Amino acid sequence: MKITVIGAGNMGGALIKGWVKAGMMTDLTITAHTQQTLDCFAQTFPCITPMLDNSKAVQGADVVVLAVKPWLVEQVIGEILPELRDALLISVAAGARHERIDVYAMPNIAAEFGESMTFIEEAPKAAVAAELFGKVGQCKIVPQRLMGAGMMMAGCGIAYVMRFLRAMMEGGVEMGFYPNEAKEIGMQTMQGAVSLLRETGLHPEAAIDKVTTPGGITIKGLNELDHAAFNSAVIRCLKAGLK
Ligand SMILES: NC(=O)c1ccc[n+]([C@@H]2O[C@H](COP(=O)([O-])OP(=O)(O)OC[C@H]3O[C@@H](n4cnc5c(N)ncnc54)[C@H](OP(=O)(O)O)[C@@H]3O)[C@@H](O)[C@H]2O)c1
């Protein structure tokens, strides 16, 4: 199978690196606007074929993944259309629609480490795309009306989780840890919290009860979050991109 990724940026790069790391025995080609971007790939991933010519890159491809900025989608499809033939065309570009696109997907950059949370819009060929994105993380096929919500929670969600971690670091530094120590403490605590939920299947509030002694210090911190409208801030943050 030949897969061509158009756009070797944050998202396209993460996907193709994730597929290489997943050991996919596939012919992988990637394109970019500049040779400089391609050179970085060629050095680290010699098994990937880098190309500047989009049209040439899709020749003979079974799957083409469009990972350019949304405003370039129309132009790039125009370039590759004559060579696309019956290739499965998947777009990860947020909000850009085109009649030739077979599947709309919304992964996140953790694909590079096999940890993407990818949303795929219901379509006749969605299952084929899901198999592909399933190699670089978890995948969910959803109706079109949930794609925006998926993008906010998982695509943009990475940034929101980083902000929470940054806040933890700043608190940790104020209390006496060096930034790197505070980062490690925050990351391990997050990982522990995720493992706890995964292993036990608990609802987050039930897990909170396990950490919270009546009259103790955890509830003091939780109530401070409530006074600062933390819940509401997170909900508003997630809904902001849907307006
Ligand atoms: N970043 C995310 O977390 C994320 C998550 C989900 C979806 N997406 C979607 O992924 C798409 C790309 O976002 P990004 O963050 O990866 O952007 P980015 O880092 O700016 O990457 C865009 C890439 O496209 C290349 N490019 C520009 N014009 C091109 C052309 N005409 N032909 C081929 N390649 C071209 C650029 O090449 P040069 O490097 O040479 O300039 C660059 O490597 C967007 O539509 C976005 O909505 C992103």
mmCIF file of N, CA and C and ligand atoms in Angstrom, residues 5-14 31-38 41 51-54 66-73 75-76 79 91-96 105-110 151 154-156 158, ligand 1:
data_model
loop_
_atom_site.group_PDB
_atom_site.id
_atom_site.type_symbol
_atom_site.label_atom_id
_atom_site.label_comp_id
_atom_site.label_asym_id
_atom_site.label_seq_id
_atom_site.Cartn_x
_atom_site.Cartn_y
_atom_site.Cartn_z
ATOM 1 N N VAL A 5 1.267 11.683 2.278
ATOM 2 C CA VAL A 5 0.793 12.753 3.149
ATOM 3 C C VAL A 5 1.204 14.078 2.522
ATOM 4 N N ILE A 6 0.223 14.931 2.255
ATOM 5 C CA ILE A 6 0.503 16.247 1.662
ATOM 6 C C ILE A 6 0.566 17.258 2.811
ATOM 7 N N GLY A 7 1.770 17.729 3.105
ATOM 8 C CA GLY A 7 1.941 18.706 4.190
ATOM 9 C C GLY A 7 2.676 18.080 5.367
ATOM 10 N N ALA A 8 4.012 18.345 5.425
ATOM 11 C CA ALA A 8 4.844 17.714 6.452
ATOM 12 C C ALA A 8 4.986 18.585 7.695
ATOM 13 N N GLY A 9 3.883 19.201 8.124
ATOM 14 C CA GLY A 9 3.949 20.088 9.285
ATOM 15 C C GLY A 9 3.702 19.341 10.585
ATOM 16 N N ASN A 10 3.163 20.056 11.553
ATOM 17 C CA ASN A 10 2.936 19.457 12.878
ATOM 18 C C ASN A 10 2.059 18.217 12.779
ATOM 19 N N MET A 11 0.947 18.332 12.045
ATOM 20 C CA MET A 11 -0.001 17.217 12.010
ATOM 21 C C MET A 11 0.415 16.133 11.026
ATOM 22 N N GLY A 12 0.717 16.541 9.783
ATOM 23 C CA GLY A 12 1.124 15.558 8.774
ATOM 24 C C GLY A 12 2.396 14.842 9.205
ATOM 25 N N GLY A 13 3.323 15.594 9.782
ATOM 26 C CA GLY A 13 4.582 15.007 10.251
ATOM 27 C C GLY A 13 4.338 14.008 11.366
ATOM 28 N N ALA A 14 3.459 14.375 12.297
ATOM 29 C CA ALA A 14 3.170 13.476 13.427
ATOM 30 C C ALA A 14 2.544 12.170 12.924
ATOM 31 N N THR A 31 5.026 15.370 1.345
ATOM 32 C CA THR A 31 5.379 16.589 0.610
ATOM 33 C C THR A 31 5.339 17.799 1.553
ATOM 34 N N ALA A 32 5.996 18.867 1.117
ATOM 35 C CA ALA A 32 5.978 20.135 1.872
ATOM 36 C C ALA A 32 6.125 21.273 0.882
ATOM 37 N N HIS A 33 6.049 22.472 1.416
ATOM 38 C CA HIS A 33 6.200 23.652 0.567
ATOM 39 C C HIS A 33 7.682 23.952 0.337
ATOM 40 N N THR A 34 8.502 23.664 1.348
ATOM 41 C CA THR A 34 9.930 23.988 1.235
ATOM 42 C C THR A 34 10.810 22.739 1.381
ATOM 43 N N GLN A 35 11.962 22.801 0.733
ATOM 44 C CA GLN A 35 12.923 21.696 0.790
ATOM 45 C C GLN A 35 13.452 21.523 2.217
ATOM 46 N N GLN A 36 13.551 22.648 2.939
ATOM 47 C CA GLN A 36 14.087 22.620 4.304
ATOM 48 C C GLN A 36 13.293 21.654 5.189
ATOM 49 N N THR A 37 11.956 21.739 5.076
ATOM 50 C CA THR A 37 11.100 20.841 5.874
ATOM 51 C C THR A 37 11.350 19.384 5.481
ATOM 52 N N LEU A 38 11.472 19.154 4.189
ATOM 53 C CA LEU A 38 11.676 17.777 3.713
ATOM 54 C C LEU A 38 13.025 17.226 4.161
ATOM 55 N N PHE A 41 13.010 15.568 7.461
ATOM 56 C CA PHE A 41 12.431 14.219 7.406
ATOM 57 C C PHE A 41 13.419 13.210 6.858
ATOM 58 N N MET A 51 9.047 14.690 -1.124
ATOM 59 C CA MET A 51 8.890 15.287 -2.463
ATOM 60 C C MET A 51 8.306 16.684 -2.359
ATOM 61 N N LEU A 52 8.691 17.556 -3.294
ATOM 62 C CA LEU A 52 8.097 18.888 -3.320
ATOM 63 C C LEU A 52 6.883 18.944 -4.253
ATOM 64 N N ASP A 53 6.833 17.987 -5.183
ATOM 65 C CA ASP A 53 5.787 18.000 -6.210
ATOM 66 C C ASP A 53 4.576 17.164 -5.757
ATOM 67 N N ASN A 54 3.499 17.836 -5.374
ATOM 68 C CA ASN A 54 2.313 17.126 -4.858
ATOM 69 C C ASN A 54 1.744 16.152 -5.882
ATOM 70 N N LEU A 66 -4.516 14.707 3.266
ATOM 71 C CA LEU A 66 -4.313 16.149 3.107
ATOM 72 C C LEU A 66 -4.083 16.762 4.480
ATOM 73 N N ALA A 67 -2.861 17.280 4.701
ATOM 74 C CA ALA A 67 -2.562 17.873 6.010
ATOM 75 C C ALA A 67 -1.961 19.266 5.840
ATOM 76 N N VAL A 68 -2.534 20.016 4.894
ATOM 77 C CA VAL A 68 -2.125 21.415 4.720
ATOM 78 C C VAL A 68 -3.137 22.304 5.457
ATOM 79 N N LYS A 69 -2.815 23.584 5.569
ATOM 80 C CA LYS A 69 -3.734 24.511 6.234
ATOM 81 C C LYS A 69 -5.055 24.542 5.451
ATOM 82 N N PRO A 70 -6.171 24.767 6.148
ATOM 83 C CA PRO A 70 -7.485 24.667 5.502
ATOM 84 C C PRO A 70 -7.624 25.513 4.235
ATOM 85 N N TRP A 71 -7.018 26.693 4.239
ATOM 86 C CA TRP A 71 -7.197 27.578 3.073
ATOM 87 C C TRP A 71 -6.423 27.098 1.839
ATOM 88 N N LEU A 72 -5.583 26.051 1.992
ATOM 89 C CA LEU A 72 -4.828 25.527 0.844
ATOM 90 C C LEU A 72 -5.473 24.274 0.247
ATOM 91 N N VAL A 73 -6.516 23.779 0.903
ATOM 92 C CA VAL A 73 -7.117 22.501 0.498
ATOM 93 C C VAL A 73 -7.593 22.533 -0.955
ATOM 94 N N GLN A 75 -6.788 24.516 -3.454
ATOM 95 C CA GLN A 75 -5.670 24.639 -4.406
ATOM 96 C C GLN A 75 -4.924 23.313 -4.564
ATOM 97 N N VAL A 76 -4.635 22.647 -3.447
ATOM 98 C CA VAL A 76 -3.872 21.394 -3.502
ATOM 99 C C VAL A 76 -4.680 20.301 -4.199
ATOM 100 N N GLU A 79 -4.342 20.646 -7.780
ATOM 101 C CA GLU A 79 -3.046 20.170 -8.295
ATOM 102 C C GLU A 79 -3.013 18.649 -8.445
ATOM 103 N N SER A 91 -8.950 14.042 4.520
ATOM 104 C CA SER A 91 -8.497 15.377 4.916
ATOM 105 C C SER A 91 -8.512 15.507 6.428
ATOM 106 N N VAL A 92 -7.425 16.088 6.974
ATOM 107 C CA VAL A 92 -7.409 16.383 8.415
ATOM 108 C C VAL A 92 -7.510 17.893 8.636
ATOM 109 N N ALA A 93 -7.725 18.638 7.558
ATOM 110 C CA ALA A 93 -7.788 20.103 7.656
ATOM 111 C C ALA A 93 -9.107 20.548 8.297
ATOM 112 N N ALA A 94 -8.999 21.271 9.385
ATOM 113 C CA ALA A 94 -10.190 21.653 10.150
ATOM 114 C C ALA A 94 -11.119 22.536 9.325
ATOM 115 N N GLY A 95 -12.343 22.087 9.167
ATOM 116 C CA GLY A 95 -13.395 22.920 8.586
ATOM 117 C C GLY A 95 -13.386 23.064 7.070
ATOM 118 N N ALA A 96 -12.387 22.543 6.379
ATOM 119 C CA ALA A 96 -12.346 22.700 4.913
ATOM 120 C C ALA A 96 -13.055 21.526 4.253
ATOM 121 N N ALA A 105 -11.108 13.508 8.775
ATOM 122 C CA ALA A 105 -10.572 12.953 10.024
ATOM 123 C C ALA A 105 -10.005 14.083 10.874
ATOM 124 N N MET A 106 -10.061 13.931 12.167
ATOM 125 C CA MET A 106 -9.510 14.928 13.076
ATOM 126 C C MET A 106 -8.638 14.229 14.130
ATOM 127 N N PRO A 107 -7.352 14.033 13.774
ATOM 128 C CA PRO A 107 -6.432 13.401 14.737
ATOM 129 C C PRO A 107 -5.814 14.469 15.645
ATOM 130 N N ASN A 108 -4.866 14.090 16.492
ATOM 131 C CA ASN A 108 -4.061 15.112 17.170
ATOM 132 C C ASN A 108 -2.582 14.727 17.092
ATOM 133 N N ILE A 109 -1.720 15.656 17.519
ATOM 134 C CA ILE A 109 -0.291 15.459 17.239
ATOM 135 C C ILE A 109 0.345 14.352 18.083
ATOM 136 N N ALA A 110 -0.400 13.799 19.040
ATOM 137 C CA ALA A 110 0.136 12.650 19.785
ATOM 138 C C ALA A 110 0.173 11.401 18.898
ATOM 139 N N MET A 151 -12.984 17.806 17.696
ATOM 140 C CA MET A 151 -11.809 18.634 17.427
ATOM 141 C C MET A 151 -11.445 19.453 18.668
ATOM 142 N N ALA A 154 -10.198 16.886 21.546
ATOM 143 C CA ALA A 154 -8.983 16.086 21.357
ATOM 144 C C ALA A 154 -7.928 16.775 20.494
ATOM 145 N N GLY A 155 -8.364 17.452 19.413
ATOM 146 C CA GLY A 155 -7.397 18.142 18.550
ATOM 147 C C GLY A 155 -6.799 19.317 19.307
ATOM 148 N N CYS A 156 -7.689 20.223 19.733
ATOM 149 C CA CYS A 156 -7.244 21.399 20.499
ATOM 150 C C CYS A 156 -6.979 21.017 21.953
ATOM 151 N N ILE A 158 -5.210 18.962 23.422
ATOM 152 C CA ILE A 158 -3.796 18.822 23.820
ATOM 153 C C ILE A 158 -3.301 20.160 24.387
HETATM 154 N N1 LIG B 1 -1.585 20.926 14.578
HETATM 155 C C1 LIG B 1 -2.596 20.235 15.101
HETATM 156 O O1 LIG B 1 -2.653 19.944 16.297
HETATM 157 C C2 LIG B 1 -3.720 19.761 14.198
HETATM 158 C C3 LIG B 1 -4.666 18.843 14.697
HETATM 159 C C4 LIG B 1 -5.679 18.391 13.846
HETATM 160 C C5 LIG B 1 -5.752 18.873 12.541
HETATM 161 N N2 LIG B 1 -4.845 19.778 12.101
HETATM 162 C C6 LIG B 1 -4.972 20.263 10.710
HETATM 163 O O2 LIG B 1 -3.776 19.911 10.025
HETATM 164 C C7 LIG B 1 -3.533 20.886 9.012
HETATM 165 C C8 LIG B 1 -2.072 21.312 9.108
HETATM 166 O O3 LIG B 1 -1.871 21.932 10.350
HETATM 167 P P1 LIG B 1 -0.407 21.982 10.982
HETATM 168 O O4 LIG B 1 -0.563 22.446 12.361
HETATM 169 O O5 LIG B 1 0.304 20.676 10.735
HETATM 170 O O6 LIG B 1 0.245 23.124 10.080
HETATM 171 P P2 LIG B 1 1.784 23.380 9.775
HETATM 172 O O7 LIG B 1 2.625 22.865 10.881
HETATM 173 O O8 LIG B 1 1.910 24.784 9.348
HETATM 174 O O9 LIG B 1 2.059 22.418 8.511
HETATM 175 C C9 LIG B 1 1.604 22.682 7.230
HETATM 176 C C10 LIG B 1 2.542 21.969 6.271
HETATM 177 O O10 LIG B 1 2.015 22.146 4.962
HETATM 178 C C11 LIG B 1 3.108 22.369 4.097
HETATM 179 N N3 LIG B 1 2.634 23.047 2.909
HETATM 180 C C12 LIG B 1 2.287 24.356 2.735
HETATM 181 N N4 LIG B 1 1.868 24.571 1.486
HETATM 182 C C13 LIG B 1 1.934 23.383 0.845
HETATM 183 C C14 LIG B 1 1.652 22.946 -0.473
HETATM 184 N N5 LIG B 1 1.177 23.788 -1.395
HETATM 185 N N6 LIG B 1 1.862 21.647 -0.774
HETATM 186 C C15 LIG B 1 2.328 20.760 0.160
HETATM 187 N N7 LIG B 1 2.602 21.112 1.429
HETATM 188 C C16 LIG B 1 2.429 22.403 1.755
HETATM 189 C C17 LIG B 1 4.076 23.205 4.886
HETATM 190 O O11 LIG B 1 5.370 23.072 4.309
HETATM 191 P P3 LIG B 1 6.637 23.912 4.850
HETATM 192 O O12 LIG B 1 6.951 23.341 6.189
HETATM 193 O O13 LIG B 1 7.693 23.617 3.865
HETATM 194 O O14 LIG B 1 6.221 25.354 4.899
HETATM 195 C C18 LIG B 1 3.960 22.530 6.259
HETATM 196 O O15 LIG B 1 4.894 21.500 6.379
HETATM 197 C C19 LIG B 1 -4.499 22.057 9.240
HETATM 198 O O16 LIG B 1 -5.469 22.061 8.236
HETATM 199 C C20 LIG B 1 -5.096 21.778 10.599
HETATM 200 O O17 LIG B 1 -6.457 22.168 10.655
HETATM 201 C C21 LIG B 1 -3.826 20.222 12.878
#
